[in-house]
C-alpha cells in the first residue's frame, strides 16, 4: 500500500513549491508503532484552522461553540514575524522567521530556535517537544500527525491529532488531558509551524 508522509505533502502544499519533506528524504518506520491510535475519540475538543489568507500563517482558529479562539497573523508591515493572538487580541506566541526561525510562547516557552523546540529525532521518525519541563512527541500516522505524552521507557498517552481536512481547513482534536496540561497554546503554535510550509530546522 502506498504510504505518504503528511509532513512532506503539507509542507509542499503550503508554498506551492517542493520544499522537500520536513523529515528528510523518506523516514524509516516509526519506533512509535506500538503507540495507541484512537480512531475517533469521542471526548475530544476540536479546533479548526480556517479562513486561510492565503495559508495557515494568516488564518482564524475556531473552537467550541464556533467561537474564534485565535487569530494567526503574518503582518506585511512586520515582515519576518508571525503572531498568534487570543480572542482578546493579546499576543500568545511569536515566530521570528530567519534561516533558523525562533519561537516564543507566553507563559510556556522562552524564546528559542524552533529546531530545538520541535526537535527532529535522529532517525527522523518523530519530533520531540518540551513544554514546562514535560516531554511530548509528534508522530506522523497515516494522514494525521499525533501528539503523545511520554515516549522512551514510559507508556505513551495520546493527547492530540492534527489532520488537514481540506486545502483550506486543518482540524486539531485534543483530549481533556491535553487541555488540563495547559497545552492548547503550544499545540496551536506547533501546528502552525509544522504546517507552515517553511523550513523549521
Coordinates of N, CA and C in Angstrom, one line a residue:
X1 N 0.8 -1.2 0.0 CA 0.0 0.0 0.0 C 0.9 1.2 0.0
X2 N 0.5 2.2 -0.8 CA 1.2 3.5 -0.9 C 1.1 4.2 0.5
X3 N 2.2 4.6 1.0 CA 2.3 5.4 2.3 C 2.9 6.7 2.0
X4 N 2.3 7.8 2.4 CA 2.9 9.1 2.2 C 3.0 9.8 3.6
X5 N 3.9 10.7 3.6 CA 4.3 11.5 4.8 C 3.5 12.7 4.9
X6 N 2.6 12.9 5.8 CA 1.7 14.1 5.9 C 2.6 15.3 6.0
X7 N 3.7 15.3 6.8 CA 4.5 16.4 6.9 C 5.1 16.9 5.6
X8 N 5.5 16.0 4.8 CA 6.1 16.3 3.5 C 5.1 16.9 2.6
X9 N 4.0 16.3 2.4 CA 2.9 16.8 1.5 C 2.4 18.1 2.0
X10 N 2.2 18.3 3.2 CA 1.6 19.5 3.8 C 2.6 20.6 3.6
X11 N 3.9 20.4 3.8 CA 4.9 21.4 3.6 C 4.9 21.9 2.2
X12 N 4.8 20.9 1.2 CA 4.8 21.3 -0.2 C 3.6 22.1 -0.6
X13 N 2.4 21.7 0.0 CA 1.2 22.3 -0.4 C 1.2 23.8 0.2
X14 N 1.9 24.0 1.3 CA 1.9 25.3 1.9 C 2.4 26.4 1.1
X15 N 3.4 26.1 0.2 CA 4.1 27.2 -0.5 C 3.9 27.0 -2.0
X16 N 3.3 25.9 -2.4 CA 3.1 25.7 -3.9 C 4.4 25.4 -4.5
X17 N 5.4 24.9 -3.7 CA 6.7 24.5 -4.3 C 7.2 23.3 -3.6
X18 N 8.1 22.6 -4.1 CA 8.6 21.5 -3.5 C 9.7 21.8 -2.5
X19 N 9.3 21.8 -1.2 CA 10.3 22.2 -0.2 C 11.0 20.9 0.4
X20 N 10.5 19.8 -0.1 CA 11.0 18.5 0.4 C 10.3 18.2 1.7
X21 N 10.5 17.0 2.2 CA 9.9 16.6 3.4 C 10.5 17.2 4.7
X22 N 9.7 17.6 5.6 CA 10.3 18.1 6.9 C 11.1 17.0 7.6
X23 N 10.8 15.8 7.2 CA 11.5 14.7 7.9 C 12.8 14.3 7.2
X24 N 13.1 14.9 6.1 CA 14.3 14.5 5.3 C 13.7 13.7 4.1
X25 N 14.5 12.7 3.6 CA 14.0 12.0 2.4 C 12.8 11.1 2.7
X26 N 13.1 9.9 3.1 CA 11.9 9.1 3.4 C 12.2 8.5 4.8
X27 N 11.3 8.8 5.8 CA 11.5 8.4 7.2 C 11.5 6.9 7.3
X28 N 12.3 6.3 8.2 CA 12.2 4.9 8.5 C 10.9 4.6 9.2
X29 N 10.5 3.4 9.4 CA 9.3 3.1 10.1 C 9.3 3.6 11.5
X30 N 8.2 4.2 12.0 CA 8.2 4.8 13.3 C 8.5 3.8 14.4
X31 N 9.4 4.3 15.4 CA 9.6 3.5 16.6 C 8.4 3.5 17.5
X32 N 7.5 4.4 17.2 CA 6.3 4.6 18.0 C 5.1 3.8 17.4
X33 N 5.5 2.7 16.7 CA 4.4 1.9 16.0 C 3.4 1.3 17.0
X34 N 3.9 1.1 18.3 CA 3.0 0.5 19.3 C 2.2 1.5 20.0
X35 N 2.3 2.8 19.7 CA 1.6 3.8 20.4 C 0.1 3.6 20.2
X36 N -0.7 4.0 21.2 CA -2.2 3.9 21.0 C -2.6 4.8 19.8
X37 N -3.6 4.3 19.0 CA -4.0 5.0 17.9 C -5.5 5.1 17.9
X38 N -6.1 6.1 18.6 CA -7.5 6.3 18.7 C -8.1 6.7 17.3
X39 N -9.1 5.9 16.8 CA -9.6 6.3 15.5 C -10.4 7.5 15.6
X40 N -11.4 7.6 16.5 CA -12.2 8.8 16.7 C -12.6 9.0 18.1
X41 N -11.7 9.5 19.0 CA -12.0 9.6 20.4 C -13.2 10.5 20.5
X42 N -14.2 10.0 21.3 CA -15.5 10.7 21.4 C -15.4 11.9 22.3
X43 N -14.4 12.0 23.2 CA -14.4 13.1 24.2 C -13.4 14.2 23.9
X44 N -13.0 14.2 22.6 CA -12.0 15.3 22.2 C -12.7 16.6 22.0
X45 N -11.9 17.7 22.1 CA -12.3 19.0 21.8 C -11.7 19.4 20.5
X46 N -12.5 19.9 19.6 CA -12.0 20.2 18.2 C -11.8 21.6 17.9
X47 N -10.7 22.0 17.3 CA -10.3 23.3 16.9 C -10.1 23.3 15.4
X48 N -10.5 24.3 14.7 CA -10.4 24.4 13.2 C -9.6 25.6 12.8
X49 N -8.5 25.3 12.1 CA -7.8 26.4 11.4 C -8.5 26.7 10.1
X50 N -9.0 27.9 9.9 CA -9.8 28.2 8.7 C -9.6 29.6 8.3
X51 N -10.3 30.0 7.2 CA -10.2 31.4 6.6 C -8.7 31.7 6.3
X52 N -8.0 30.7 5.6 CA -6.6 31.0 5.2 C -6.5 32.1 4.2
X53 N -5.6 33.0 4.5 CA -5.3 34.2 3.6 C -3.8 34.3 3.3
X54 N -3.2 33.7 2.4 CA -3.7 32.6 1.6 C -3.4 31.2 2.2
X55 N -2.7 31.2 3.4 CA -2.3 29.9 4.0 C -2.5 30.0 5.5
X56 N -1.9 29.0 6.2 CA -2.1 28.9 7.7 C -1.5 30.0 8.4
X57 N -0.5 30.7 7.8 CA 0.2 31.8 8.5 C -0.7 33.1 8.6
X58 N -1.8 33.1 8.0 CA -2.9 34.1 8.2 C -4.2 33.4 8.2
X59 N -4.7 33.2 9.4 CA -6.0 32.4 9.4 C -6.6 32.6 10.8
X60 N -7.8 32.0 11.0 CA -8.5 32.0 12.3 C -8.6 30.6 12.8
X61 N -8.6 30.5 14.1 CA -8.7 29.2 14.8 C -10.1 29.2 15.5
X62 N -11.0 28.4 15.1 CA -12.3 28.3 15.7 C -12.4 27.2 16.7
X63 N -13.0 27.4 17.8 CA -13.1 26.3 18.8 C -14.5 26.0 19.1
X64 N -14.8 25.4 20.3 CA -16.1 25.1 20.8 C -17.1 26.3 20.6
X65 N -18.4 25.9 20.4 CA -19.4 26.9 20.2 C -19.1 27.9 19.0
X66 N -18.3 27.4 18.1 CA -18.0 28.2 16.9 C -17.4 29.6 17.2
X67 N -16.7 29.6 18.4 CA -16.0 30.9 18.8 C -14.6 31.0 18.2
X68 N -14.2 32.2 17.9 CA -12.8 32.4 17.4 C -11.9 32.4 18.7
X69 N -11.0 31.5 18.7 CA -10.1 31.3 19.9 C -8.8 32.1 19.6
X70 N -8.3 32.0 18.3 CA -7.0 32.6 18.0 C -7.1 33.3 16.6
X71 N -6.3 34.3 16.4 CA -6.0 34.8 15.0 C -4.5 34.6 14.8
X72 N -4.2 34.0 13.7 CA -2.7 33.9 13.3 C -2.5 34.9 12.3
X73 N -1.5 35.8 12.6 CA -1.3 37.0 11.7 C 0.2 37.1 11.3
X74 N 0.4 37.1 10.0 CA 1.7 37.4 9.5 C 1.6 38.7 8.8
X75 N 1.9 39.8 9.5 CA 1.7 41.2 9.0 C 2.7 41.7 8.0
X76 N 2.2 42.2 6.9 CA 3.2 42.7 5.9 C 4.0 43.9 6.4
X77 N 3.4 44.6 7.4 CA 4.1 45.7 7.9 C 5.3 45.3 8.9
X78 N 5.2 44.0 9.3 CA 6.3 43.5 10.1 C 6.8 42.2 9.5
X79 N 7.4 42.3 8.3 CA 7.8 41.1 7.6 C 8.8 40.3 8.5
X80 N 8.6 39.0 8.4 CA 9.5 38.1 9.2 C 9.0 37.7 10.5
X81 N 7.7 38.1 10.8 CA 7.1 37.7 12.1 C 5.7 37.1 11.9
X82 N 5.4 36.1 12.6 CA 4.0 35.6 12.7 C 3.6 35.6 14.2
X83 N 2.4 36.2 14.4 CA 1.9 36.4 15.8 C 0.6 35.6 16.0
X84 N 0.5 34.9 17.1 CA -0.7 34.2 17.5 C -1.4 35.0 18.5
X85 N -2.6 35.5 18.2 CA -3.3 36.3 19.2 C -4.5 35.6 19.7
X86 N -4.9 35.8 21.0 CA -6.0 35.1 21.5 C -7.3 35.9 21.2
X87 N -8.4 35.4 21.7 CA -9.7 36.1 21.4 C -9.8 37.5 21.9
X88 N -9.0 37.8 22.9 CA -8.9 39.2 23.4 C -7.9 40.1 22.7
X89 N -7.3 39.5 21.7 CA -6.3 40.3 20.9 C -4.9 40.3 21.5
X90 N -4.7 39.6 22.6 CA -3.4 39.6 23.3 C -2.4 38.6 22.5
X91 N -1.2 39.0 22.4 CA -0.2 38.1 21.8 C 0.1 36.9 22.7
X92 N -0.1 35.7 22.1 CA 0.2 34.5 22.8 C 1.5 33.9 22.5
X93 N 1.8 33.9 21.2 CA 3.1 33.4 20.7 C 3.6 34.2 19.5
X94 N 4.9 34.1 19.4 CA 5.6 34.9 18.3 C 6.6 34.0 17.6
X95 N 6.5 34.0 16.3 CA 7.5 33.3 15.5 C 8.3 34.3 14.7
X96 N 9.6 34.2 14.8 CA 10.6 35.1 14.1 C 11.2 34.3 13.0
X97 N 10.8 34.6 11.8 CA 11.3 33.8 10.6 C 12.7 34.3 10.2
X98 N 13.6 33.3 10.3 CA 15.0 33.5 9.9 C 15.5 32.3 9.2
X99 N 16.7 32.2 8.9 CA 17.3 30.9 8.3 C 16.9 29.8 9.3
X100 N 17.1 30.0 10.6 CA 16.7 29.1 11.6 C 15.7 29.9 12.5
X101 N 14.4 29.7 12.3 CA 13.4 30.5 13.0 C 13.4 30.3 14.5
X102 N 12.9 31.4 15.2 CA 12.7 31.4 16.6 C 11.3 31.3 17.0
X103 N 10.9 30.8 18.2 CA 9.6 30.8 18.7 C 9.6 31.2 20.1
X104 N 8.5 31.8 20.6 CA 8.3 32.2 22.0 C 6.8 32.0 22.3
X105 N 6.5 31.4 23.4 CA 5.1 31.3 23.8 C 4.9 31.8 25.2
X106 N 4.0 32.8 25.4 CA 3.8 33.5 26.7 C 3.5 32.4 27.8
X107 N 4.3 32.4 28.8 CA 4.0 31.5 30.0 C 4.3 30.1 29.8
X108 N 4.8 29.7 28.6 CA 5.1 28.3 28.4 C 6.5 28.0 27.8
X109 N 7.0 29.0 27.1 CA 8.3 28.7 26.3 C 9.0 30.0 26.2
X110 N 10.3 30.1 26.7 CA 11.2 31.2 26.5 C 11.6 31.2 25.0
X111 N 12.0 32.3 24.5 CA 12.4 32.4 23.1 C 13.6 31.4 22.8
X112 N 13.4 30.6 21.7 CA 14.4 29.6 21.4 C 14.2 29.2 19.9
X113 N 15.2 28.6 19.4 CA 15.2 28.1 18.0 C 14.0 27.0 17.9
X114 N 13.2 27.2 16.8 CA 12.2 26.2 16.5 C 12.8 24.8 16.4
X115 N 14.0 24.7 15.8 CA 14.6 23.4 15.6 C 15.0 22.7 16.9
X116 N 15.1 23.5 18.0 CA 15.4 22.9 19.3 C 14.0 22.5 20.0
X117 N 13.0 23.4 19.8 CA 11.7 23.1 20.5 C 11.0 22.0 19.8
X118 N 11.0 21.9 18.5 CA 10.4 20.8 17.7 C 11.5 20.0 17.1
X119 N 12.2 19.3 18.0 CA 13.5 18.7 17.6 C 13.2 17.4 16.9
X120 N 13.8 17.3 15.7 CA 13.7 16.1 14.9 C 14.5 15.0 15.5
X121 N 13.9 13.8 15.6 CA 14.7 12.6 16.2 C 15.8 12.2 15.2
X122 N 16.8 11.5 15.8 CA 17.9 11.1 15.0 C 17.5 10.3 13.8
X123 N 16.5 9.4 14.0 CA 16.1 8.6 12.8 C 15.0 9.2 12.0
X124 N 14.7 10.5 12.3 CA 13.7 11.3 11.6 C 12.3 10.7 11.6
X125 N 12.0 9.9 12.6 CA 10.6 9.3 12.6 C 9.6 10.1 13.4
X126 N 10.1 11.0 14.2 CA 9.2 11.8 15.1 C 9.9 13.1 15.5
X127 N 9.1 14.0 16.1 CA 9.7 15.3 16.6 C 9.4 15.3 18.1
X128 N 10.3 15.8 18.9 CA 10.2 16.0 20.3 C 9.8 17.4 20.6
X129 N 9.0 17.6 21.6 CA 8.6 19.0 22.0 C 8.6 19.0 23.5
X130 N 9.3 20.0 24.1 CA 9.3 20.2 25.5 C 8.5 21.4 25.9
X131 N 7.5 21.2 26.9 CA 6.7 22.4 27.4 C 6.7 22.3 28.9
X132 N 7.2 23.3 29.5 CA 7.3 23.4 31.0 C 7.9 22.2 31.6
X133 N 9.0 21.7 31.1 CA 9.7 20.6 31.6 C 9.2 19.2 31.3
X134 N 8.1 19.2 30.5 CA 7.5 17.9 30.2 C 7.8 17.6 28.7
X135 N 8.1 16.3 28.4 CA 8.4 15.9 27.1 C 7.2 15.3 26.3
X136 N 7.0 15.8 25.1 CA 6.0 15.3 24.2 C 6.5 14.9 22.9
X137 N 5.8 14.1 22.1 CA 6.3 13.5 20.9 C 5.2 13.7 19.8
X138 N 5.6 14.3 18.6 CA 4.8 14.4 17.4 C 5.1 13.2 16.5
X139 N 4.1 12.4 16.1 CA 4.4 11.3 15.2 C 3.4 11.3 14.0
X140 N 3.9 11.2 12.8 CA 3.0 11.1 11.7 C 2.4 9.7 11.6
X141 N 1.1 9.7 11.4 CA 0.3 8.5 11.3 C -0.7 8.6 10.2
X142 N -0.6 7.8 9.2 CA -1.5 7.8 8.0 C -1.6 9.3 7.5
X143 N -2.8 9.9 7.6 CA -3.0 11.2 7.1 C -3.0 12.2 8.2
X144 N -2.6 11.9 9.4 CA -2.6 12.8 10.6 C -1.2 12.9 11.2
X145 N -1.1 13.8 12.1 CA 0.1 13.9 13.0 C -0.4 13.9 14.4
X146 N 0.1 12.9 15.2 CA -0.5 12.7 16.5 C 0.5 13.2 17.6
X147 N 0.0 13.7 18.7 CA 0.8 14.1 19.8 C 0.6 13.2 21.0
X148 N 1.8 12.8 21.6 CA 1.7 11.9 22.7 C 2.6 12.5 23.8
X149 N 2.2 12.1 25.1 CA 3.0 12.4 26.2 C 3.8 11.2 26.5
X150 N 5.0 11.3 27.1 CA 5.8 10.2 27.4 C 6.7 9.9 26.3
X151 N 7.0 8.6 26.1 CA 7.9 8.3 25.0 C 8.9 7.2 25.5
X152 N 10.2 7.5 25.5 CA 11.2 6.5 25.8 C 11.0 6.0 27.2
X153 N 10.7 4.7 27.2 CA 10.6 4.0 28.5 C 9.3 4.2 29.3
X154 N 8.5 5.2 29.0 CA 7.2 5.3 29.7 C 6.1 5.1 28.7
X155 N 4.9 4.6 29.3 CA 3.8 4.4 28.4 C 3.3 5.8 27.8
X156 N 3.1 5.7 26.5 CA 2.7 7.0 25.8 C 1.2 7.2 25.9
X157 N 0.8 8.5 26.1 CA -0.6 8.8 26.3 C -1.0 9.7 25.1
X158 N -2.0 9.3 24.3 CA -2.5 10.1 23.2 C -3.1 11.5 23.7
X159 N -2.7 12.6 23.1 CA -3.1 13.9 23.5 C -3.8 14.7 22.4
X160 N -3.4 14.6 21.2 CA -4.0 15.4 20.1 C -3.7 14.8 18.7
X161 N -4.6 15.1 17.8 CA -4.4 14.7 16.4 C -4.6 15.9 15.5
X162 N -3.7 16.1 14.6 CA -3.8 17.2 13.6 C -4.1 16.5 12.2
X163 N -5.1 17.0 11.5 CA -5.5 16.5 10.2 C -5.8 17.6 9.3
X164 N -5.3 17.6 8.1 CA -5.7 18.5 7.0 C -7.0 18.0 6.4
X165 N -8.1 18.6 6.7 CA -9.4 18.0 6.2 C -9.7 18.5 4.8
X166 N -9.1 19.7 4.4 CA -9.2 20.2 3.0 C -8.1 21.1 2.8
X167 N -8.0 21.7 1.6 CA -6.9 22.6 1.3 C -7.0 23.9 2.2
X168 N -8.2 24.2 2.7 CA -8.3 25.4 3.5 C -8.7 25.2 4.9
X169 N -8.7 23.9 5.4 CA -9.1 23.7 6.8 C -8.2 22.6 7.4
X170 N -7.7 22.9 8.6 CA -6.9 22.0 9.4 C -7.6 21.8 10.7
X171 N -7.8 20.5 11.1 CA -8.5 20.2 12.3 C -7.5 19.7 13.3
X172 N -7.7 20.2 14.6 CA -6.9 19.7 15.7 C -7.9 19.1 16.7
X173 N -7.8 17.8 17.0 CA -8.7 17.2 18.1 C -7.8 17.0 19.3
X174 N -8.2 17.6 20.4 CA -7.4 17.5 21.6 C -8.2 16.8 22.7
X175 N -7.5 16.0 23.5 CA -8.1 15.3 24.6 C -8.3 16.2 25.8
X176 N -9.2 15.9 26.8 CA -9.2 16.7 28.0 C -7.9 16.7 28.7
X177 N -7.1 15.6 28.7 CA -5.8 15.6 29.3 C -4.9 16.7 28.7
X178 N -4.9 16.9 27.4 CA -4.1 18.0 26.8 C -4.5 19.4 27.3
X179 N -5.8 19.6 27.4 CA -6.3 20.9 27.9 C -5.9 21.1 29.3
X180 N -6.0 20.0 30.2 CA -5.7 20.1 31.6 C -4.2 20.4 31.8
X181 N -3.4 19.9 30.9 CA -1.9 20.1 30.9 C -1.6 21.5 30.5
X182 N -2.5 22.3 30.0 CA -2.3 23.6 29.6 C -1.5 23.7 28.3
X183 N -1.8 22.7 27.4 CA -1.1 22.6 26.1 C -1.7 23.3 24.9
X184 N -2.9 23.9 25.1 CA -3.6 24.5 24.0 C -2.7 25.5 23.2
X185 N -2.2 26.5 23.8 CA -1.3 27.5 23.1 C -0.2 26.8 22.4
X186 N 0.5 25.8 23.1 CA 1.6 25.2 22.5 C 1.2 24.3 21.3
X187 N 0.1 23.6 21.4 CA -0.3 22.7 20.3 C -0.7 23.6 19.1
X188 N -1.4 24.7 19.3 CA -1.8 25.6 18.2 C -0.6 26.2 17.5
X189 N 0.4 26.6 18.3 CA 1.6 27.2 17.8 C 2.4 26.1 17.0
X190 N 2.6 24.9 17.6 CA 3.3 23.8 16.9 C 2.6 23.4 15.6
X191 N 1.3 23.4 15.6 CA 0.6 23.0 14.4 C 0.9 24.1 13.3
X192 N 0.8 25.3 13.7 CA 1.1 26.4 12.7 C 2.5 26.2 12.1
X193 N 3.5 25.9 13.0 CA 4.9 25.8 12.5 C 5.0 24.5 11.6
X194 N 4.4 23.4 12.0 CA 4.6 22.2 11.3 C 3.9 22.2 9.9
X195 N 2.9 23.0 9.8 CA 2.1 23.1 8.5 C 2.4 24.4 7.8
X196 N 3.4 25.2 8.2 CA 3.7 26.5 7.6 C 4.2 26.4 6.2
X197 N 4.8 25.2 5.8 CA 5.4 25.1 4.5 C 6.8 25.7 4.5
X198 N 7.3 26.2 5.6 CA 8.6 26.8 5.7 C 9.6 25.8 6.4
X199 N 10.8 26.0 6.2 CA 11.8 25.2 6.8 C 11.9 25.6 8.3
X200 N 11.7 24.6 9.2 CA 11.8 24.9 10.6 C 13.0 24.3 11.3
X201 N 13.9 23.7 10.5 CA 15.1 23.1 11.1 C 16.3 23.9 10.8

